[in-house]
XYZ file of C-alpha atoms in Angstrom:
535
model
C 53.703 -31.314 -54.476
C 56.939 -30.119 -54.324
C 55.196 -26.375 -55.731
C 52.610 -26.793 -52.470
C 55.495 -27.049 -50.217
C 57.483 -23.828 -51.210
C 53.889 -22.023 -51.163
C 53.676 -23.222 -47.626
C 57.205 -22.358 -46.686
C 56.757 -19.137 -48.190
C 53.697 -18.057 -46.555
C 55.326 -19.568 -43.347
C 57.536 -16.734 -43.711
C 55.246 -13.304 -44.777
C 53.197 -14.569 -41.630
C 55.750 -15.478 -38.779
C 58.531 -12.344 -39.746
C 55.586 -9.473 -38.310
C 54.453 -12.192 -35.434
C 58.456 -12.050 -34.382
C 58.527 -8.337 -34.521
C 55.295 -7.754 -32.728
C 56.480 -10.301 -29.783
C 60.194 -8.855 -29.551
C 60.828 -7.949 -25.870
C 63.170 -4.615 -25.719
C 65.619 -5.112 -23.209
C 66.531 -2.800 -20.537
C 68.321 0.432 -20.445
C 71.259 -0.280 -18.687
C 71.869 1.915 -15.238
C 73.352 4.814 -15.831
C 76.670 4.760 -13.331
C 76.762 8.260 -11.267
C 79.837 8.946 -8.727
C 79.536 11.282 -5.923
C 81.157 12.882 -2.849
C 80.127 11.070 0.097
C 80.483 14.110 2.764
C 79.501 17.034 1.067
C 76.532 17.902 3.460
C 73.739 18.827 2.434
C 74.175 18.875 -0.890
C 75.760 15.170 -1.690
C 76.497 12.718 1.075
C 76.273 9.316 2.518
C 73.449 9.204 5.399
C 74.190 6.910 8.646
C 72.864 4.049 7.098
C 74.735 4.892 3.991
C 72.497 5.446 2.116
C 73.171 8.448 -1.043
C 71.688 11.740 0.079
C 70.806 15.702 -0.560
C 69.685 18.011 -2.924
C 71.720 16.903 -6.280
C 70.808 13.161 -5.012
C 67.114 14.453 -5.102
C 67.330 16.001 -8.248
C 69.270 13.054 -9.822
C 66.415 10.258 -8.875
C 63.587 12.437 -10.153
C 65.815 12.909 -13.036
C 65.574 8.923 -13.392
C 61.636 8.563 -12.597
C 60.897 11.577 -15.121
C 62.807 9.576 -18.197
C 62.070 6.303 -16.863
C 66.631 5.564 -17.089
C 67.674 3.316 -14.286
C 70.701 5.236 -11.733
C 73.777 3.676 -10.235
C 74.826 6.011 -7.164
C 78.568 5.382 -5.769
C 80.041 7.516 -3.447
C 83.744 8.073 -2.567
C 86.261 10.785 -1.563
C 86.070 14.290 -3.186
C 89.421 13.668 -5.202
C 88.765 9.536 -5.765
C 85.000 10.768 -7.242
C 86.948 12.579 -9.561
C 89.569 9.766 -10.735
C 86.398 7.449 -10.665
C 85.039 9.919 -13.777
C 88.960 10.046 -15.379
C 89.369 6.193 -15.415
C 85.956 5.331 -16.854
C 84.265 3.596 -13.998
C 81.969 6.069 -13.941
C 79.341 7.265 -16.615
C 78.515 10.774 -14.732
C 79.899 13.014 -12.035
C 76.698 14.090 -9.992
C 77.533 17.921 -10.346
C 80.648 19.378 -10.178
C 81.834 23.492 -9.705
C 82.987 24.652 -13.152
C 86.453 25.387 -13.266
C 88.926 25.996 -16.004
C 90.823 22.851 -15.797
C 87.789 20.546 -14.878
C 86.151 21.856 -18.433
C 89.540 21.068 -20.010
C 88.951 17.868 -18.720
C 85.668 17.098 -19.073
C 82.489 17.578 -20.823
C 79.537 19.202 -18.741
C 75.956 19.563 -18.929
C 73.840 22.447 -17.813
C 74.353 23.589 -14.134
C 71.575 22.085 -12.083
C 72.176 23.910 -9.025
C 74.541 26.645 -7.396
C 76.941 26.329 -3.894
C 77.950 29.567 -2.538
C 81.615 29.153 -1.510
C 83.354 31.106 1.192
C 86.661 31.509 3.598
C 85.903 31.337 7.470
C 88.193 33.247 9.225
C 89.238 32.807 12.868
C 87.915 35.573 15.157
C 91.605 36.248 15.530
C 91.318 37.303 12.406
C 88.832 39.642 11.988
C 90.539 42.243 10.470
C 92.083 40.171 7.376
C 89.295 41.720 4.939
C 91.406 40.811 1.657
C 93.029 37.766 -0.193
C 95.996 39.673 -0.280
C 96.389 39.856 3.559
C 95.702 35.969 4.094
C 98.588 35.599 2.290
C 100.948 34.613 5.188
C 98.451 31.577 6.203
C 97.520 28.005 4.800
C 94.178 27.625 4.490
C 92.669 24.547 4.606
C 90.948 22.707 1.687
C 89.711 19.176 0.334
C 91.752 17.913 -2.380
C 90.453 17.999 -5.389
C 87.759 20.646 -5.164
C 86.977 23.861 -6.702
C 88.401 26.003 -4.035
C 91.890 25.896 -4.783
C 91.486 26.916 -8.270
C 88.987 29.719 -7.407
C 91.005 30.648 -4.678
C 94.550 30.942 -7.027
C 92.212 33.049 -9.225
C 91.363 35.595 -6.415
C 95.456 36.011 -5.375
C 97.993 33.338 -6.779
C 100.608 33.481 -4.022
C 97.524 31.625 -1.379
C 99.222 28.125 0.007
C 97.037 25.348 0.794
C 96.739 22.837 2.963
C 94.827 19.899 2.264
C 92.774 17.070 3.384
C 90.889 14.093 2.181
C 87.244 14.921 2.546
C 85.167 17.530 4.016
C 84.967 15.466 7.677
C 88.972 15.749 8.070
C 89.099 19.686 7.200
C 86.183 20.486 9.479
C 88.069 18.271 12.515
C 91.384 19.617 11.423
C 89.648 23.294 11.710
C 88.107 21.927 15.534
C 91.734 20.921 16.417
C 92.915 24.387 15.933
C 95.436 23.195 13.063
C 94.417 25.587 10.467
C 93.123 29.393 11.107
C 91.390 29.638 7.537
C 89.066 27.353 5.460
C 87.083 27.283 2.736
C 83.615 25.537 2.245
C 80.212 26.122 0.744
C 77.448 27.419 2.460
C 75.642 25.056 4.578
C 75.562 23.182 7.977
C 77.030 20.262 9.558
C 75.116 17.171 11.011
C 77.344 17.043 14.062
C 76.248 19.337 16.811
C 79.324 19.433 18.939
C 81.527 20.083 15.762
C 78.946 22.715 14.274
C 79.445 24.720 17.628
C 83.122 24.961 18.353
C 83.532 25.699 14.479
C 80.791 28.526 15.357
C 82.347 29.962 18.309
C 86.014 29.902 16.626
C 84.851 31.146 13.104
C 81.956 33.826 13.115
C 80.059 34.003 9.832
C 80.882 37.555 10.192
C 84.525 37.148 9.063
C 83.727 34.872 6.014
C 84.890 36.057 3.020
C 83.101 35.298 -0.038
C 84.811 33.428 -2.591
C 82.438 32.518 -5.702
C 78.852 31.818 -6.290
C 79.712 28.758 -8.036
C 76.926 26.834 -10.614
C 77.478 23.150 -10.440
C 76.674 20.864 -13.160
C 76.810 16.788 -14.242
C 80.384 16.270 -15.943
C 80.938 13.318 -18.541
C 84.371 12.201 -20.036
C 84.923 14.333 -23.286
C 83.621 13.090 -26.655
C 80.278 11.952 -24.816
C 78.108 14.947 -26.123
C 75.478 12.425 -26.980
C 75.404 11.559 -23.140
C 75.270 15.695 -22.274
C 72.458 16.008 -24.399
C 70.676 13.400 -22.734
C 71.134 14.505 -19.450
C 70.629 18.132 -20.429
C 67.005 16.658 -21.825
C 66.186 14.846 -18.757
C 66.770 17.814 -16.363
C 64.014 19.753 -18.435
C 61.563 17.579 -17.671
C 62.106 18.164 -14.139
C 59.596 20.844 -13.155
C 60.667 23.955 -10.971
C 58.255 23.717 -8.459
C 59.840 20.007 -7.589
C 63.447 22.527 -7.490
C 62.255 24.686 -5.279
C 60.689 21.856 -2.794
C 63.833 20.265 -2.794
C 66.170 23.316 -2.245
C 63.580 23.852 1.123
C 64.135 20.477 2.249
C 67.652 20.725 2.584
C 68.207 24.132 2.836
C 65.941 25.673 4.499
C 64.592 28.102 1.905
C 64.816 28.867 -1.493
C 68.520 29.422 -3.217
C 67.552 32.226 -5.379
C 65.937 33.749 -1.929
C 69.028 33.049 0.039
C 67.501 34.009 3.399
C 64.006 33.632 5.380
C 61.502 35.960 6.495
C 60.151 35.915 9.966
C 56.560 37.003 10.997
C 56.864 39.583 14.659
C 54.009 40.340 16.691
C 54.018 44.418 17.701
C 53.362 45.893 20.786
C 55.303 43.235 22.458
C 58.026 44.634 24.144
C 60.603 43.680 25.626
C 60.011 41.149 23.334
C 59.283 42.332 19.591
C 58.460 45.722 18.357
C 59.535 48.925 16.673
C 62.183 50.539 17.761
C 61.597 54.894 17.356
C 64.070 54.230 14.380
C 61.338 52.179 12.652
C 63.997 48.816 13.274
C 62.421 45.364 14.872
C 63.964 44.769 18.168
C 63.365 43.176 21.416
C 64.982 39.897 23.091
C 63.339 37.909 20.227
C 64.180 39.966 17.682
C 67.637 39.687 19.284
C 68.036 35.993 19.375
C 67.524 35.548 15.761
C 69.965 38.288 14.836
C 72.126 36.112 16.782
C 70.999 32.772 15.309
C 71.673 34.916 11.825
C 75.267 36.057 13.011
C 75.923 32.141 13.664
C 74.334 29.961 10.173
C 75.136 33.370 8.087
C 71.556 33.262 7.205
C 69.816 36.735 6.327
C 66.671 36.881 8.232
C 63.631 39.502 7.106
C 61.250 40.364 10.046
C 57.313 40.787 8.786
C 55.420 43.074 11.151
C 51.707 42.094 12.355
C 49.552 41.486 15.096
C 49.688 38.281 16.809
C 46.787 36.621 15.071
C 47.862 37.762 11.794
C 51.681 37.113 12.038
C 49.902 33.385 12.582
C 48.459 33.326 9.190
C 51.428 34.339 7.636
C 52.936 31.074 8.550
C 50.321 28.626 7.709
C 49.234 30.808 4.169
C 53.315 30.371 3.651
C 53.483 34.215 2.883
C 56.610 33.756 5.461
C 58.757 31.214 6.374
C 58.353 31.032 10.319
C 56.737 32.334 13.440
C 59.519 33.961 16.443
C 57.906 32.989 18.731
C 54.297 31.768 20.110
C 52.696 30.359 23.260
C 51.426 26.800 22.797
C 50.750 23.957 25.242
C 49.240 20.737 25.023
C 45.833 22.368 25.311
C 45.853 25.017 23.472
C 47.845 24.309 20.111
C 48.164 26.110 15.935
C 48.273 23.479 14.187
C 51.990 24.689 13.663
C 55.102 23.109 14.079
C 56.581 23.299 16.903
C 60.487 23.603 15.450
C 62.254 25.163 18.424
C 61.722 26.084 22.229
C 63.167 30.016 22.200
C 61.664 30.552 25.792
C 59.650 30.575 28.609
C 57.483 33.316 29.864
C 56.569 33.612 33.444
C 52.669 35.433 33.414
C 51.299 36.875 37.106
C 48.217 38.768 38.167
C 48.175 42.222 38.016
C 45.916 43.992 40.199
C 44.586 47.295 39.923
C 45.412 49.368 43.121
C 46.485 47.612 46.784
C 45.446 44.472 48.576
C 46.953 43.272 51.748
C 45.606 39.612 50.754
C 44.674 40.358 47.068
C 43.625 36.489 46.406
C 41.614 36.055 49.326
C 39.390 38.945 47.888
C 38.741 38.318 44.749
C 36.066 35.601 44.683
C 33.110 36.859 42.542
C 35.640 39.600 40.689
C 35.641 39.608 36.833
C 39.655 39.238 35.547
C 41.614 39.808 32.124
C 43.055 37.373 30.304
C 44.045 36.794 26.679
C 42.390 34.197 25.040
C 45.353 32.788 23.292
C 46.498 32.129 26.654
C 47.649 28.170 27.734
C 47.693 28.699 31.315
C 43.883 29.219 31.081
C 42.889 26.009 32.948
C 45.384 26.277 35.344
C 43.896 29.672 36.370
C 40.427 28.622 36.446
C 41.658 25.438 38.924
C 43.538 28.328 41.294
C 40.932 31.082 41.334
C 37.613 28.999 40.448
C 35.177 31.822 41.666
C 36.974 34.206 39.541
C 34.779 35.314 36.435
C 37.005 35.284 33.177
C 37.231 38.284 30.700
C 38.436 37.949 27.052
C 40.435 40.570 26.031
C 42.471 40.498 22.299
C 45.492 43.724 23.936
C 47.134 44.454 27.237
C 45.746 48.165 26.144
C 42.082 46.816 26.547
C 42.833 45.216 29.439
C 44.152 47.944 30.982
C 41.567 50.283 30.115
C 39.155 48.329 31.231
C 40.753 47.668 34.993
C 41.084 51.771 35.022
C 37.646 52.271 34.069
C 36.642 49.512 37.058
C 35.126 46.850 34.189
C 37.639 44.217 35.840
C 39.539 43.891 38.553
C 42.981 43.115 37.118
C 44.105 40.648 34.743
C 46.631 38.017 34.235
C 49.536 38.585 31.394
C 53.106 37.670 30.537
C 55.509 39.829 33.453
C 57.718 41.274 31.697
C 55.678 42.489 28.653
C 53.191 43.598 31.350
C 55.571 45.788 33.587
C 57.180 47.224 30.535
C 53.508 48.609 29.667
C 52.982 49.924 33.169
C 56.677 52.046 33.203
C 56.433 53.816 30.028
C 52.613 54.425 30.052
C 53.385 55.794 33.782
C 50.735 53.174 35.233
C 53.877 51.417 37.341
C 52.490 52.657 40.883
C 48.808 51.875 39.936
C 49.358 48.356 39.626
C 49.993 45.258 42.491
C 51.868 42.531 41.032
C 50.578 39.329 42.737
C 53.807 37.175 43.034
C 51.804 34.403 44.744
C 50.026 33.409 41.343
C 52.071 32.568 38.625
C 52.494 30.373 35.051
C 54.721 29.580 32.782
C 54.448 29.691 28.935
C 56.170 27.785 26.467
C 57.768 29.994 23.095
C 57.785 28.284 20.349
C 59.357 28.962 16.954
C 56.366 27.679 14.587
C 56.797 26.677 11.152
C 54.498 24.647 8.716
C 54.277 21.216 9.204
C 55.386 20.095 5.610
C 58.443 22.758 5.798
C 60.756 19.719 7.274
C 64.265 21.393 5.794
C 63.599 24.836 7.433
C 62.714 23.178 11.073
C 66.085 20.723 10.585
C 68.035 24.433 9.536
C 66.328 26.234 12.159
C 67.377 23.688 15.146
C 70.928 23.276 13.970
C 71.397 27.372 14.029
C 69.541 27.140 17.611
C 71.926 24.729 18.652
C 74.974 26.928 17.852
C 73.794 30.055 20.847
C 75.240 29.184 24.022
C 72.986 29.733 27.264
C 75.891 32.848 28.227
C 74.705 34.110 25.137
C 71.235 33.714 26.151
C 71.590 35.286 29.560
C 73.185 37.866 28.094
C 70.392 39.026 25.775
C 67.443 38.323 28.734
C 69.765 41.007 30.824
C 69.947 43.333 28.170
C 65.774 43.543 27.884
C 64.134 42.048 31.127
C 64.155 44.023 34.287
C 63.295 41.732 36.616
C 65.476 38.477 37.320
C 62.536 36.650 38.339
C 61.100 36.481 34.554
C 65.041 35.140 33.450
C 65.143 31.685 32.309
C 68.753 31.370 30.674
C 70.240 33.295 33.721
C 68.335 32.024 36.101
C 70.203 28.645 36.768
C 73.516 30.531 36.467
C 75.963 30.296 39.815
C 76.723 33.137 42.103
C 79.832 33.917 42.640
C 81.563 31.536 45.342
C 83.140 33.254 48.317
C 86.003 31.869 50.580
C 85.063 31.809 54.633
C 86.891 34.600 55.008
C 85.178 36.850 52.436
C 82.195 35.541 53.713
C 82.882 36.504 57.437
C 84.397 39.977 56.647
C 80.854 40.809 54.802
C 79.434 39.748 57.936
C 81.421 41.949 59.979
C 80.341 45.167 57.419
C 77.905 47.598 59.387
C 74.206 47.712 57.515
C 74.327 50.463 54.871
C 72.380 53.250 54.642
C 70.433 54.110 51.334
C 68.786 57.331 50.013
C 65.951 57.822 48.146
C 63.836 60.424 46.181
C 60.648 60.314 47.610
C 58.730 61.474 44.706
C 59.933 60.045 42.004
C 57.715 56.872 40.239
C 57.849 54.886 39.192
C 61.661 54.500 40.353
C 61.548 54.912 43.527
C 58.897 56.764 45.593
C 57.418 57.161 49.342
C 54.459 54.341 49.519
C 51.084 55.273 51.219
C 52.990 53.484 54.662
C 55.391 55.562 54.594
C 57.794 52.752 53.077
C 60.554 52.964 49.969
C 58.825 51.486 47.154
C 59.237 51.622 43.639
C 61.500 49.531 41.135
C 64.635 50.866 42.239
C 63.126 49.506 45.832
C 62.592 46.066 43.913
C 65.974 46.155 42.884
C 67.525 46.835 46.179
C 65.559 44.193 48.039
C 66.371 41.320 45.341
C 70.690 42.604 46.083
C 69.976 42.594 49.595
């Protein structure tokens, strides 16, 4: 009995000891503990709702779903991330510039990204174009980072101030304590801030410091801890990279710019200059939204149908600007408002009462125009002519095919003056429509609209006028001037213009489209125009 009993016991144990095994639950991976910098926009930060955010936030949680390894995210100040990593509480740093004493310190992984670091210079001074001249200035820093080491590198007599976080530099820098400061590329969240740091410190007079490759850092003696981060991060496919450096940035690091699609043949607005150079007002206003974000922009020639497909095909980044309204739309985003163009009818020879006349008359118009409802409700015995150039619709009103045709102003009377067609032509300032500009983009391309809109904000409407009086003629087609004061005069200025006799003007009576003798005998021309609107 006492034999069946230890045969039991036995065979008790050969069967249960693989049944345990089998049934053994293994228990969780414990979180991995990551510290961060909390205002290091757009690259690590705390959101509004304080939430973790950014690109090396991004790449860290599809570092976690890729090897399945639970994260911790805590964010602090720059220099207390730092002493979080020193003292322990913290297993990771999310990605810190490599410097000589941080790798003295610490142990890092492979750089997972790179911050381009620079020195913004006041406009006052624009001609420091060295280290060695800055010498005589503080220039303001966040404790802790990269930039004083770099910067020591570069000339070791700089002095420094410095300041908690990123937040109190960039206020410090508003407040007009510092006249140099060093940051990585990249915008800032707060509008007002973003512009008075834009006006004061023109990307023009940044000086470039380092292109700096950031990477994870671990307390030394944890190479076991590298190598599984290092692991995890080449999992990580590039494509995922690349989508993430467009949300936040904009575009692509390694690109480090975008490319812009430009109709031709649309001057004043975009077109080639007889140096073989884009220009026009468009053209101008992102050379200025460039100058301000200190983003390289590449201009793509095309027609305007084509320079559409660009943008939604992705072979470039964004559209300069296209007419859309609520009924006639590309399936584009719409990521800023750059304009409004004011269209009018442009009729071939004179009409005392043009309108009146021209029931049953066949008129131009460009198909990808919005305002083509609106016309048919103002002229609705009007027949309607499709036309894809103002050069067919002008050949066709000179061979008698149409009567005229409606098109944006300003493109339209540029046309007419340096074709020599100016005295031909009757502008009809009775009929008129307005057309929204739109910077397109694609839809999904949420990080280039965001970078877009906060360089937009940065151009100030004198900025603005200025450009639309550099390249449109006539004031009537302004929209950032337009709203713009005239210059207030006292009573008594006021009452000694009064007392002036009427001046007399001369003209050359044979000179168009300038000026000219009309068939009434009357001045006409632009310089006629001109005179009138001053008058």
């Amino acid at each position: 009995m006492k034999s069946l009993t230890s045969l039991l016991s036995l065979l008790c144990v050969l069967v249960c000891l693989p049944l345990d095994a089998a049934t053994q639950v293994q228990s969780p991976a414990k979180p991995l503990v990551i510290v961060m910098g909390e205002d290091s926009y757009p690259y690590q930060f705390v959101d509004d709702a304080g939430q973790p955010q950014g690109i090396l936030v991004d790449l860290w949680q599809e570092w976690s779903r890729v090897n399945q390894r639970p994260i911790t995210l805590v964010a602090r100040h720059w220099n207390d991330s730092l002493k979080q990593l020193k003292e322990g509480k913290a297993d990771v740093h999310l990605a810190l510039a490599l410097t000589p004493e941080r790798e003295a310190e610490f142990e890092f992984a492979k750089p997972i990204s790179r911050i381009d670091t620079y020195l913004y210079l006041h406009s006052e001074l624009r001609h420091k174009d060295s280290f060695e001249k800055l010498l005589p200035y503080r220039i303001g820093i966040v404790k802790g980072s990269s930039h004083e080491s770099d910067l020591k590198a570069q000339e070791s007599g700089l002095s420094f101030a410095l300041y908690p976080g990123r937040d109190a530099l960039l206020k410090a820098v508003s407040r007009g304590e510092i006249k140099v400061f060093a940051a990585m590329e990249g915008y800032l969240r707060d509008r007002q801030l973003a512009r008075s740091i834009a006006q004061q410190y023109p990307t023009a007079n940044r000086m470039l410091i380092k292109h700096s490759p950031v990477a994870p850092a671990v307390a030394k003696g944890r190479q076991a801890l590298v190598a599984e981060i290092d692991s995890g991060f080449a999992q990580i496919t590039p494509e995922f990279i690349v989508q993430t450096q467009r949300r936040w940035l904009g575009y692509r690091a390694d690109q480090h710019g975008i490319t812009v699609a430009m109709p031709l043949n649309m001057e004043p607005f975009s077109d080639l200059g007889p140096d073989g150079l884009p220009h026009g007002l468009y053209v101008d206003i992102w050379h200025k939204w460039s100058a301000k974000t200190g983003v390289p922009v590449e201009f793509v020639a095309g027609s305007m149908n084509s320079t559409l497909e660009q943008v939604k095909q992705g072979i470039v980044d964004a559209h300069i600007g296209y007419p859309e309204s609520d009924d006639l739309s590309s399936g584009l985003k719409r990521a800023w408002h750059l304009h409004t163009q004011s269209s009018r009818l442009f009729l071939k020879g004179q009409m005392e009462s043009p309108l009146a006349l021209l029931d049953g008359k066949r008129l131009g118009i460009f198909p990808s125009s919005p305002y083509i409802t609106e016309l048919k409700q103002a002229l609705p015995k009007v027949q309607l002519k499709y036309f894809d150039s103002l050069d067919a619709m002008v050949n066709a009103a000179d061979r008698g095919d149409i009567s005229g045709f409606v098109s944006p102003s300003a493109w339209t009377q540029h046309y007419l003056l340096t074709h020599g067609l100016w005295a031909g032509y009757q502008q009809a300032k009775a009929l008129q429509f307005s057309s929204d500009i739109y910077v397109l983009t694609r839809r999904q391309d949420d990080g280039l609209t965001q970078r877009l809109i906060a360089g937009f904000n940065l151009l100030t409407r004198e900025e603005l006028a200025a450009l639309e009086n550099k390249w449109m003629l006539n004031s009537d087609d302004h929209v950032y001037s337009r709203d713009q004061s005239r210059l207030p005069l006292s009573q008594a200025e006021l009452g000694y213009l009064e007392s002036l006799p009427e001046l007399k003007v001369g003209y050359l009576k044979d000179w168009p489209p300038f000026e000219f003798k009309d068939e009434q005998g009357q001045f006409a021309g632009i310089n006629a125009d001109v005179m009138t609107r001053v008058a």
